[in-house]
PDB file of C-alpha atoms in Angstrom:
ATOM      1  CA  MET A   1       0.000   0.000   0.000  1.00 73.00           C
ATOM      2  CA  THR A   2       1.397   3.404  -1.000  1.00 89.00           C
ATOM      3  CA  PRO A   3       1.715   6.152   1.638  1.00 85.00           C
ATOM      4  CA  ARG A   4      -0.976   8.221  -0.079  1.00 88.00           C
ATOM      5  CA  LEU A   5      -3.441   5.329  -0.206  1.00 91.00           C
ATOM      6  CA  ALA A   6      -2.667   4.537   3.431  1.00 93.00           C
ATOM      7  CA  SER A   7      -3.448   8.152   4.376  1.00 94.00           C
ATOM      8  CA  TYR A   8      -6.811   7.894   2.569  1.00 95.00           C
ATOM      9  CA  VAL A   9      -7.669   4.706   4.438  1.00 95.00           C
ATOM     10  CA  ILE A  10      -6.715   6.178   7.820  1.00 96.00           C
ATOM     11  CA  ALA A  11      -8.685   9.362   7.113  1.00 96.00           C
ATOM     12  CA  LEU A  12     -11.717   7.283   6.100  1.00 96.00           C
ATOM     13  CA  VAL A  13     -11.448   5.381   9.385  1.00 97.00           C
ATOM     14  CA  LEU A  14     -11.343   8.708  11.248  1.00 97.00           C
ATOM     15  CA  VAL A  15     -14.515  10.112   9.655  1.00 97.00           C
ATOM     16  CA  SER A  16     -16.293   6.745  10.013  1.00 96.00           C
ATOM     17  CA  ALA A  17     -15.411   6.557  13.705  1.00 97.00           C
ATOM     18  CA  GLU A  18     -16.634  10.117  14.178  1.00 97.00           C
ATOM     19  CA  ALA A  19     -20.002   9.270  12.605  1.00 96.00           C
ATOM     20  CA  LEU A  20     -20.407   6.306  14.965  1.00 96.00           C
ATOM     21  CA  LEU A  21     -19.411   8.328  18.028  1.00 97.00           C
ATOM     22  CA  ARG A  22     -21.855  11.117  17.183  1.00 96.00           C
ATOM     23  CA  ALA A  23     -24.701   8.584  17.057  1.00 96.00           C
ATOM     24  CA  TRP A  24     -23.669   7.259  20.455  1.00 95.00           C
ATOM     25  CA  ARG A  25     -23.518  10.816  21.792  1.00 95.00           C
ATOM     26  CA  LEU A  26     -27.056  11.513  20.574  1.00 94.00           C
ATOM     27  CA  GLN A  27     -28.216   8.453  22.507  1.00 93.00           C
ATOM     28  CA  TRP A  28     -26.565   9.709  25.681  1.00 92.00           C
ATOM     29  CA  LEU A  29     -28.360  13.052  25.320  1.00 90.00           C
ATOM     30  CA  THR A  30     -31.784  11.389  25.593  1.00 86.00           C
ATOM     31  CA  PRO A  31     -33.264   9.812  28.735  1.00 80.00           C
ATOM     32  CA  ALA A  32     -32.689   6.080  28.987  1.00 76.00           C
ATOM     33  CA  GLU A  33     -36.405   5.259  28.887  1.00 77.00           C
ATOM     34  CA  ARG A  34     -36.881   7.255  25.640  1.00 79.00           C
ATOM     35  CA  ARG A  35     -33.509   6.619  24.051  1.00 85.00           C
ATOM     36  CA  PRO A  36     -33.593   5.959  20.277  1.00 88.00           C
ATOM     37  CA  ALA A  37     -31.908   2.854  18.917  1.00 90.00           C
ATOM     38  CA  PHE A  38     -28.325   3.331  17.790  1.00 94.00           C
ATOM     39  CA  TRP A  39     -29.238   2.852  14.135  1.00 93.00           C
ATOM     40  CA  ARG A  40     -32.005   5.473  14.397  1.00 92.00           C
ATOM     41  CA  ALA A  41     -29.588   7.987  15.922  1.00 93.00           C
ATOM     42  CA  PHE A  42     -26.987   7.167  13.274  1.00 95.00           C
ATOM     43  CA  THR A  43     -29.534   7.592  10.465  1.00 94.00           C
ATOM     44  CA  ALA A  44     -30.809  10.880  11.878  1.00 93.00           C
ATOM     45  CA  ASN A  45     -27.275  12.280  11.974  1.00 94.00           C
ATOM     46  CA  ALA A  46     -26.556  11.059   8.438  1.00 94.00           C
ATOM     47  CA  TYR A  47     -29.705  12.716   7.073  1.00 93.00           C
ATOM     48  CA  GLY A  48     -28.894  15.914   8.935  1.00 91.00           C
ATOM     49  CA  ASP A  49     -25.328  15.976   7.619  1.00 91.00           C
ATOM     50  CA  ALA A  50     -26.497  15.462   4.038  1.00 91.00           C
ATOM     51  CA  VAL A  51     -29.136  18.201   4.242  1.00 90.00           C
ATOM     52  CA  SER A  52     -26.831  20.672   6.008  1.00 88.00           C
ATOM     53  CA  ILE A  53     -24.290  20.315   3.207  1.00 88.00           C
ATOM     54  CA  VAL A  54     -26.760  21.484   0.550  1.00 84.00           C
ATOM     55  CA  THR A  55     -28.590  24.188   2.525  1.00 82.00           C
ATOM     56  CA  PRO A  56     -27.249  27.709   3.121  1.00 79.00           C
ATOM     57  CA  ALA A  57     -25.464  28.164   6.444  1.00 72.00           C
ATOM     58  CA  ARG A  58     -26.236  24.494   7.264  1.00 78.00           C
ATOM     59  CA  LEU A  59     -29.738  25.577   8.287  1.00 78.00           C
ATOM     60  CA  GLY A  60     -31.444  22.382   7.189  1.00 80.00           C
ATOM     61  CA  GLY A  61     -29.374  19.947   9.240  1.00 84.00           C
ATOM     62  CA  ASP A  62     -31.079  20.071  12.649  1.00 85.00           C
ATOM     63  CA  PRO A  63     -34.641  20.199  11.254  1.00 86.00           C
ATOM     64  CA  ALA A  64     -33.853  17.098   9.185  1.00 87.00           C
ATOM     65  CA  ARG A  65     -32.553  15.282  12.265  1.00 91.00           C
ATOM     66  CA  PHE A  66     -35.571  16.424  14.298  1.00 89.00           C
ATOM     67  CA  VAL A  67     -37.998  15.083  11.705  1.00 88.00           C
ATOM     68  CA  THR A  68     -36.104  11.788  11.444  1.00 90.00           C
ATOM     69  CA  LEU A  69     -36.066  11.286  15.213  1.00 90.00           C
ATOM     70  CA  THR A  70     -39.743  12.128  15.706  1.00 89.00           C
ATOM     71  CA  ARG A  71     -40.852   9.950  12.794  1.00 87.00           C
ATOM     72  CA  SER A  72     -38.896   7.041  14.261  1.00 82.00           C
ATOM     73  CA  GLY A  73     -40.740   7.277  17.582  1.00 83.00           C
ATOM     74  CA  THR A  74     -38.880   9.886  19.657  1.00 83.00           C
ATOM     75  CA  ASP A  75     -41.266  12.451  21.110  1.00 83.00           C
ATOM     76  CA  CYS A  76     -40.815  16.111  20.172  1.00 83.00           C
ATOM     77  CA  ALA A  77     -39.718  17.302  23.640  1.00 79.00           C
ATOM     78  CA  THR A  78     -37.020  14.632  23.910  1.00 82.00           C
ATOM     79  CA  ALA A  79     -35.701  15.377  20.424  1.00 85.00           C
ATOM     80  CA  LEU A  80     -35.601  19.107  21.149  1.00 83.00           C
ATOM     81  CA  VAL A  81     -33.688  18.644  24.402  1.00 83.00           C
ATOM     82  CA  ALA A  82     -31.218  16.217  22.830  1.00 87.00           C
ATOM     83  CA  LEU A  83     -30.451  18.402  19.819  1.00 88.00           C
ATOM     84  CA  GLY A  84     -30.300  21.564  21.917  1.00 83.00           C
ATOM     85  CA  ALA A  85     -27.918  19.952  24.421  1.00 85.00           C
ATOM     86  CA  GLU A  86     -25.785  18.634  21.579  1.00 89.00           C
ATOM     87  CA  GLN A  87     -25.568  22.135  20.098  1.00 86.00           C
ATOM     88  CA  ALA A  88     -24.462  23.567  23.434  1.00 85.00           C
ATOM     89  CA  THR A  89     -21.822  20.910  24.103  1.00 90.00           C
ATOM     90  CA  ASP A  90     -20.512  21.225  20.553  1.00 92.00           C
ATOM     91  CA  TRP A  91     -20.054  24.982  20.750  1.00 91.00           C
ATOM     92  CA  LEU A  92     -18.463  24.804  24.186  1.00 91.00           C
ATOM     93  CA  VAL A  93     -16.020  22.118  23.022  1.00 94.00           C
ATOM     94  CA  TRP A  94     -15.226  23.982  19.794  1.00 93.00           C
ATOM     95  CA  GLY A  95     -14.595  27.190  21.685  1.00 92.00           C
ATOM     96  CA  ALA A  96     -12.356  25.490  24.246  1.00 93.00           C
ATOM     97  CA  SER A  97     -10.517  23.552  21.521  1.00 92.00           C
ATOM     98  CA  GLY A  98      -9.921  26.691  19.487  1.00 88.00           C
ATOM     99  CA  LEU A  99      -8.545  28.539  22.506  1.00 87.00           C
ATOM    100  CA  ALA A 100      -6.322  25.588  23.421  1.00 88.00           C
ATOM    101  CA  LEU A 101      -4.904  25.394  19.893  1.00 86.00           C
ATOM    102  CA  LEU A 102      -4.293  29.144  19.839  1.00 84.00           C
ATOM    103  CA  ALA A 103      -2.527  28.971  23.203  1.00 83.00           C
ATOM    104  CA  ALA A 104      -0.342  26.083  22.026  1.00 81.00           C
ATOM    105  CA  PHE A 105       0.385  27.132  18.449  1.00 78.00           C
ATOM    106  CA  GLY A 106      -0.691  30.771  18.268  1.00 69.00           C
ATOM    107  CA  ALA A 107       2.673  32.033  17.016  1.00 69.00           C
ATOM    108  CA  GLU A 108       2.742  29.540  14.139  1.00 65.00           C
ATOM    109  CA  GLY A 109      -0.864  30.399  13.340  1.00 64.00           C
ATOM    110  CA  LEU A 110      -0.203  34.122  13.148  1.00 63.00           C
ATOM    111  CA  HIS A 111       2.826  33.525  10.955  1.00 65.00           C
ATOM    112  CA  GLY A 112       0.725  31.318   8.667  1.00 63.00           C
ATOM    113  CA  LEU A 113      -2.090  33.870   8.506  1.00 62.00           C
ATOM    114  CA  ALA A 114       0.386  36.570   7.534  1.00 61.00           C
ATOM    115  CA  GLY A 115       1.641  34.395   4.690  1.00 62.00           C
ATOM    116  CA  ILE A 116      -1.904  33.668   3.524  1.00 63.00           C
ATOM    117  CA  GLY A 117      -2.711  37.373   3.633  1.00 63.00           C
ATOM    118  CA  ARG A 118       0.270  38.207   1.471  1.00 63.00           C
ATOM    119  CA  ARG A 119      -0.675  35.572  -1.081  1.00 64.00           C
ATOM    120  CA  ILE A 120      -4.323  36.631  -1.226  1.00 63.00           C
ATOM    121  CA  ALA A 121      -3.250  40.248  -1.693  1.00 61.00           C
ATOM    122  CA  GLY A 122      -1.479  39.244  -4.922  1.00 60.00           C
ATOM    123  CA  ILE A 123      -3.132  40.180  -8.188  1.00 54.00           C
ATOM    124  CA  HIS A 124      -3.459  36.529  -9.283  1.00 64.00           C
ATOM    125  CA  PHE A 125      -5.882  35.892  -6.407  1.00 66.00           C
ATOM    126  CA  LEU A 126      -8.221  38.729  -7.431  1.00 66.00           C
ATOM    127  CA  PRO A 127     -10.570  36.506  -9.507  1.00 72.00           C
ATOM    128  CA  TRP A 128     -10.801  34.100  -6.567  1.00 68.00           C
ATOM    129  CA  LEU A 129     -11.657  36.946  -4.210  1.00 69.00           C
ATOM    130  CA  LEU A 130     -14.366  38.287  -6.493  1.00 72.00           C
ATOM    131  CA  LEU A 131     -15.859  34.815  -6.925  1.00 70.00           C
ATOM    132  CA  VAL A 132     -15.821  34.137  -3.184  1.00 67.00           C
ATOM    133  CA  ALA A 133     -17.385  37.540  -2.467  1.00 70.00           C
ATOM    134  CA  ALA A 134     -20.173  36.812  -4.956  1.00 76.00           C
ATOM    135  CA  LEU A 135     -20.751  33.362  -3.434  1.00 70.00           C
ATOM    136  CA  LEU A 136     -20.883  34.777   0.093  1.00 72.00           C
ATOM    137  CA  VAL A 137     -23.410  37.432  -0.903  1.00 76.00           C
ATOM    138  CA  ALA A 138     -25.540  34.857  -2.723  1.00 72.00           C
ATOM    139  CA  GLY A 139     -25.276  32.483   0.242  1.00 71.00           C
ATOM    140  CA  GLY A 140     -26.281  35.225   2.672  1.00 73.00           C
ATOM    141  CA  VAL A 141     -29.354  36.074   0.616  1.00 77.00           C
ATOM    142  CA  ALA A 142     -30.264  32.379   0.311  1.00 71.00           C
ATOM    143  CA  ALA A 143     -29.834  31.872   4.065  1.00 70.00           C
ATOM    144  CA  HIS A 144     -32.098  34.860   4.785  1.00 69.00           C
ATOM    145  CA  ILE A 145     -34.791  33.521   2.439  1.00 76.00           C
ATOM    146  CA  TYR A 146     -34.459  30.033   3.925  1.00 69.00           C
ATOM    147  CA  ARG A 147     -34.879  31.339   7.476  1.00 69.00           C
ATOM    148  CA  ARG A 148     -38.034  33.237   6.508  1.00 72.00           C
ATOM    149  CA  ARG A 149     -39.582  30.284   4.714  1.00 68.00           C
ATOM    150  CA  HIS A 150     -38.509  27.658   7.244  1.00 61.00           C
ATOM    151  CA  PRO A 151     -38.320  29.313  10.655  1.00 61.00           C
ATOM    152  CA  GLY A 152     -38.436  25.854  12.269  1.00 56.00           C
ATOM    153  CA  VAL A 153     -38.298  24.920  15.921  1.00 47.00           C
ATOM    154  CA  LEU A 154     -34.609  24.138  16.059  1.00 49.00           C
ATOM    155  CA  HIS A 155     -32.974  27.461  15.251  1.00 51.00           C
ATOM    156  CA  GLN A 156     -32.330  27.921  18.915  1.00 52.00           C
ATOM    157  CA  SER A 157     -30.267  30.481  20.677  1.00 53.00           C
ATOM    158  CA  LEU A 158     -27.329  29.320  22.753  1.00 54.00           C
ATOM    159  CA  ARG A 159     -29.302  30.293  25.859  1.00 63.00           C
ATOM    160  CA  ARG A 160     -32.075  27.827  25.004  1.00 63.00           C
ATOM    161  CA  ALA A 161     -29.516  25.166  24.138  1.00 63.00           C
ATOM    162  CA  LEU A 162     -27.837  25.642  27.515  1.00 62.00           C
ATOM    163  CA  ALA A 163     -31.220  25.404  29.226  1.00 66.00           C
ATOM    164  CA  ALA A 164     -31.779  22.069  27.487  1.00 64.00           C
ATOM    165  CA  THR A 165     -28.341  20.956  28.604  1.00 68.00           C
ATOM    166  CA  ARG A 166     -29.061  21.712  32.271  1.00 71.00           C
ATOM    167  CA  ALA A 167     -32.087  19.414  32.119  1.00 70.00           C
ATOM    168  CA  LEU A 168     -29.882  16.364  31.558  1.00 77.00           C
ATOM    169  CA  PRO A 169     -28.174  14.185  34.212  1.00 83.00           C
ATOM    170  CA  PRO A 170     -24.532  15.159  34.926  1.00 85.00           C
ATOM    171  CA  ARG A 171     -23.255  11.733  33.838  1.00 88.00           C
ATOM    172  CA  SER A 172     -24.863  12.085  30.425  1.00 88.00           C
ATOM    173  CA  LEU A 173     -23.392  15.568  29.997  1.00 87.00           C
ATOM    174  CA  VAL A 174     -19.893  14.432  30.952  1.00 91.00           C
ATOM    175  CA  ILE A 175     -19.980  11.519  28.504  1.00 93.00           C
ATOM    176  CA  ALA A 176     -21.517  13.648  25.737  1.00 93.00           C
ATOM    177  CA  THR A 177     -18.891  16.356  26.230  1.00 93.00           C
ATOM    178  CA  ALA A 178     -16.086  13.784  26.115  1.00 96.00           C
ATOM    179  CA  LEU A 179     -17.553  12.341  22.922  1.00 96.00           C
ATOM    180  CA  SER A 180     -17.817  15.850  21.415  1.00 96.00           C
ATOM    181  CA  LEU A 181     -14.159  16.449  22.204  1.00 96.00           C
ATOM    182  CA  LEU A 182     -13.166  13.139  20.626  1.00 97.00           C
ATOM    183  CA  CYS A 183     -15.287  13.834  17.531  1.00 96.00           C
ATOM    184  CA  THR A 184     -13.636  17.236  17.145  1.00 96.00           C
ATOM    185  CA  ALA A 185     -10.168  15.687  17.403  1.00 96.00           C
ATOM    186  CA  LEU A 186     -11.016  13.032  14.805  1.00 96.00           C
ATOM    187  CA  ARG A 187     -12.372  15.585  12.344  1.00 96.00           C
ATOM    188  CA  VAL A 188      -9.408  17.939  12.775  1.00 95.00           C
ATOM    189  CA  ALA A 189      -6.959  15.043  12.352  1.00 96.00           C
ATOM    190  CA  VAL A 190      -8.147  14.284   8.814  1.00 96.00           C
ATOM    191  CA  LEU A 191      -6.128  17.044   7.132  1.00 94.00           C
ATOM    192  CA  PRO A 192      -2.800  16.286   8.910  1.00 93.00           C
ATOM    193  CA  VAL A 193      -3.190  12.609   7.972  1.00 95.00           C
ATOM    194  CA  LEU A 194      -3.872  13.434   4.312  1.00 95.00           C
ATOM    195  CA  LEU A 195      -1.003  15.928   4.235  1.00 92.00           C
ATOM    196  CA  LEU A 196       1.579  13.499   5.611  1.00 90.00           C
ATOM    197  CA  PRO A 197       2.572  11.894   2.243  1.00 89.00           C
ATOM    198  CA  TYR A 198       2.932  15.346   0.643  1.00 84.00           C
ATOM    199  CA  HIS A 199       4.705  17.128   3.457  1.00 76.00           C
ATOM    200  CA  PRO A 200       6.026  14.653   6.071  1.00 69.00           C
ATOM    201  CA  HIS A 201       8.100  17.257   7.931  1.00 68.00           C
ATOM    202  CA  GLY A 202       5.557  20.087   8.001  1.00 67.00           C
ATOM    203  CA  ASP A 203       4.710  22.235  11.009  1.00 74.00           C
ATOM    204  CA  LEU A 204       2.132  20.148  12.872  1.00 78.00           C
ATOM    205  CA  GLY A 205       0.915  23.059  14.992  1.00 79.00           C
ATOM    206  CA  ALA A 206       0.164  25.247  11.984  1.00 81.00           C
ATOM    207  CA  VAL A 207      -1.518  22.338  10.205  1.00 85.00           C
ATOM    208  CA  LEU A 208      -3.739  21.574  13.213  1.00 88.00           C
ATOM    209  CA  LEU A 209      -4.748  25.222  13.497  1.00 87.00           C
ATOM    210  CA  GLY A 210      -5.426  25.400   9.786  1.00 86.00           C
ATOM    211  CA  SER A 211      -7.441  22.193   9.851  1.00 90.00           C
ATOM    212  CA  PHE A 212      -9.535  23.446  12.767  1.00 92.00           C
ATOM    213  CA  GLY A 213     -10.169  26.727  10.959  1.00 88.00           C
ATOM    214  CA  LEU A 214     -11.156  25.006   7.707  1.00 89.00           C
ATOM    215  CA  VAL A 215     -13.490  22.532   9.378  1.00 92.00           C
ATOM    216  CA  TYR A 216     -15.257  24.850  11.803  1.00 91.00           C
ATOM    217  CA  GLY A 217     -14.769  28.192  10.081  1.00 86.00           C
ATOM    218  CA  GLN A 218     -17.345  27.133   7.509  1.00 85.00           C
ATOM    219  CA  LEU A 219     -19.971  27.219  10.270  1.00 83.00           C
ATOM    220  CA  PHE A 220     -19.801  31.010   9.997  1.00 82.00           C
ATOM    221  CA  LEU A 221     -20.039  31.102   6.202  1.00 78.00           C
ATOM    222  CA  PRO A 222     -23.495  31.448   4.626  1.00 79.00           C
ATOM    223  CA  THR A 223     -22.716  29.265   1.613  1.00 76.00           C
ATOM    224  CA  PRO A 224     -23.518  25.532   1.756  1.00 79.00           C
ATOM    225  CA  ALA A 225     -20.546  23.664   3.302  1.00 77.00           C
ATOM    226  CA  GLY A 226     -18.593  26.934   3.243  1.00 77.00           C
ATOM    227  CA  VAL A 227     -18.015  26.542  -0.482  1.00 77.00           C
ATOM    228  CA  GLY A 228     -15.815  29.292  -1.887  1.00 78.00           C
ATOM    229  CA  GLY A 229     -14.346  30.630   1.323  1.00 78.00           C
ATOM    230  CA  VAL A 230     -12.987  27.255   2.428  1.00 82.00           C
ATOM    231  CA  GLU A 231     -11.407  26.618  -0.963  1.00 83.00           C
ATOM    232  CA  LEU A 232      -9.822  30.065  -0.996  1.00 80.00           C
ATOM    233  CA  GLY A 233      -8.302  29.548   2.446  1.00 79.00           C
ATOM    234  CA  PHE A 234      -7.141  26.052   1.520  1.00 83.00           C
ATOM    235  CA  VAL A 235      -5.421  27.090  -1.706  1.00 81.00           C
ATOM    236  CA  ALA A 236      -3.876  30.196  -0.166  1.00 78.00           C
ATOM    237  CA  GLY A 237      -2.676  28.238   2.868  1.00 78.00           C
ATOM    238  CA  PHE A 238      -0.803  25.579   0.893  1.00 81.00           C
ATOM    239  CA  ALA A 239       0.217  27.589  -2.175  1.00 74.00           C
ATOM    240  CA  GLY A 240       3.617  28.366  -0.720  1.00 71.00           C
ATOM    241  CA  SER A 241       4.578  24.836   0.262  1.00 78.00           C
ATOM    242  CA  LEU A 242       2.939  22.500  -2.291  1.00 82.00           C
ATOM    243  CA  SER A 243       2.687  22.483  -6.066  1.00 85.00           C
ATOM    244  CA  ALA A 244      -0.606  23.384  -7.745  1.00 81.00           C
ATOM    245  CA  GLY A 245      -1.279  19.726  -8.548  1.00 87.00           C
ATOM    246  CA  GLN A 246      -0.602  18.645  -4.989  1.00 88.00           C
ATOM    247  CA  VAL A 247      -2.863  21.373  -3.567  1.00 88.00           C
ATOM    248  CA  ALA A 248      -5.661  20.345  -5.940  1.00 88.00           C
ATOM    249  CA  GLY A 249      -5.291  16.654  -5.069  1.00 91.00           C
ATOM    250  CA  LEU A 250      -5.185  17.357  -1.348  1.00 93.00           C
ATOM    251  CA  LEU A 251      -8.229  19.641  -1.538  1.00 92.00           C
ATOM    252  CA  VAL A 252     -10.273  17.087  -3.470  1.00 92.00           C
ATOM    253  CA  ALA A 253      -9.337  14.285  -1.050  1.00 94.00           C
ATOM    254  CA  TRP A 254     -10.068  16.426   2.015  1.00 95.00           C
ATOM    255  CA  ARG A 255     -13.405  17.626   0.641  1.00 93.00           C
ATOM    256  CA  ALA A 256     -14.386  14.093  -0.394  1.00 94.00           C
ATOM    257  CA  LEU A 257     -13.726  12.738   3.088  1.00 94.00           C
ATOM    258  CA  THR A 258     -15.016  15.601   5.227  1.00 93.00           C
ATOM    259  CA  THR A 259     -17.966  16.643   3.040  1.00 92.00           C
ATOM    260  CA  GLY A 260     -18.570  14.053   0.340  1.00 91.00           C
ATOM    261  CA  PHE A 261     -18.528  11.156   2.815  1.00 93.00           C
ATOM    262  CA  ASP A 262     -21.308  12.725   4.907  1.00 91.00           C
ATOM    263  CA  ALA A 263     -23.392  13.575   1.844  1.00 90.00           C
ATOM    264  CA  ALA A 264     -22.932  10.131   0.307  1.00 92.00           C
ATOM    265  CA  LEU A 265     -23.757   8.344   3.562  1.00 93.00           C
ATOM    266  CA  GLY A 266     -26.936  10.352   4.133  1.00 91.00           C
ATOM    267  CA  GLY A 267     -28.000   9.981   0.504  1.00 90.00           C
ATOM    268  CA  ALA A 268     -27.356   6.234   0.476  1.00 91.00           C
ATOM    269  CA  LEU A 269     -29.351   5.695   3.677  1.00 90.00           C
ATOM    270  CA  PHE A 270     -32.216   7.801   2.339  1.00 87.00           C
ATOM    271  CA  VAL A 271     -32.338   5.805  -0.917  1.00 87.00           C
ATOM    272  CA  ALA A 272     -32.168   2.530   1.003  1.00 84.00           C
ATOM    273  CA  SER A 273     -35.010   3.643   3.300  1.00 82.00           C
ATOM    274  CA  TRP A 274     -37.123   4.788   0.353  1.00 80.00           C
ATOM    275  CA  TRP A 275     -36.495   1.531  -1.504  1.00 84.00           C
ATOM    276  CA  GLN A 276     -37.356  -0.531   1.556  1.00 77.00           C
ATOM    277  CA  ALA A 277     -40.595   1.385   2.107  1.00 70.00           C
ATOM    278  CA  LYS A 278     -41.512   0.986  -1.553  1.00 71.00           C
ATOM    279  CA  PHE A 279     -40.773  -2.746  -1.476  1.00 70.00           C
ATOM    280  CA  ARG A 280     -42.997  -3.260   1.585  1.00 66.00           C
ATOM    281  CA  ARG A 281     -46.037  -1.711  -0.089  1.00 59.00           C
TER     282      ARG A 281
END
């Protein structure tokens, strides 16, 4: 097995393990007597991931999971508490992880950001900047329209999510928080693993910071899956250390595993469920 193929396999194991752990976490965030089956939790997450990828600002993800959970037998109140508590634990873990990475590798991160800024300021990046600006504006408009047409019950404030979190037993919160931390680490580790065959002696701190920013920075972008802004940051971040072909290959592999995998999994489960329901008629 070549080093590049080995990195793909390891990265696939990482994203697969994360998907399994997130289903387990969703179970822990529901009371034992109303806990959904593992497969139901896994399917709900897969549907939510697939929908969030194609909706502006990931707005469709939680409503899709809510509908899947309630249609599979989970009552509305339980689903709301579980998804709200998950949102709170996720944001707390992401914030703490970001601060920890900045404290550990802040100097490398600032140096890397300066280099990215210099590259983006170059005239050859102007078309990219204009395209990304247009995509962000279009995504913002689409997100605004989506919110008005689908206000939903799950676009909760952090205050409501924290209130849902306080309603859960301490043991469940501790386990869910630990699982959130592990899921974050697995997702952030995908880029360093994929980069290893290209750049085996790279700066691990800068790569971890960059990976964290690429994965979770798209949460703040209005375009579906952060398209445009993520690609710009990716290309600008590696333009100085990898060839154009290597950057393109790395970007495609990273996107396929961190975005395409989720979309494909959710789509495949939806088709399988639809086919099964059709066959039973």
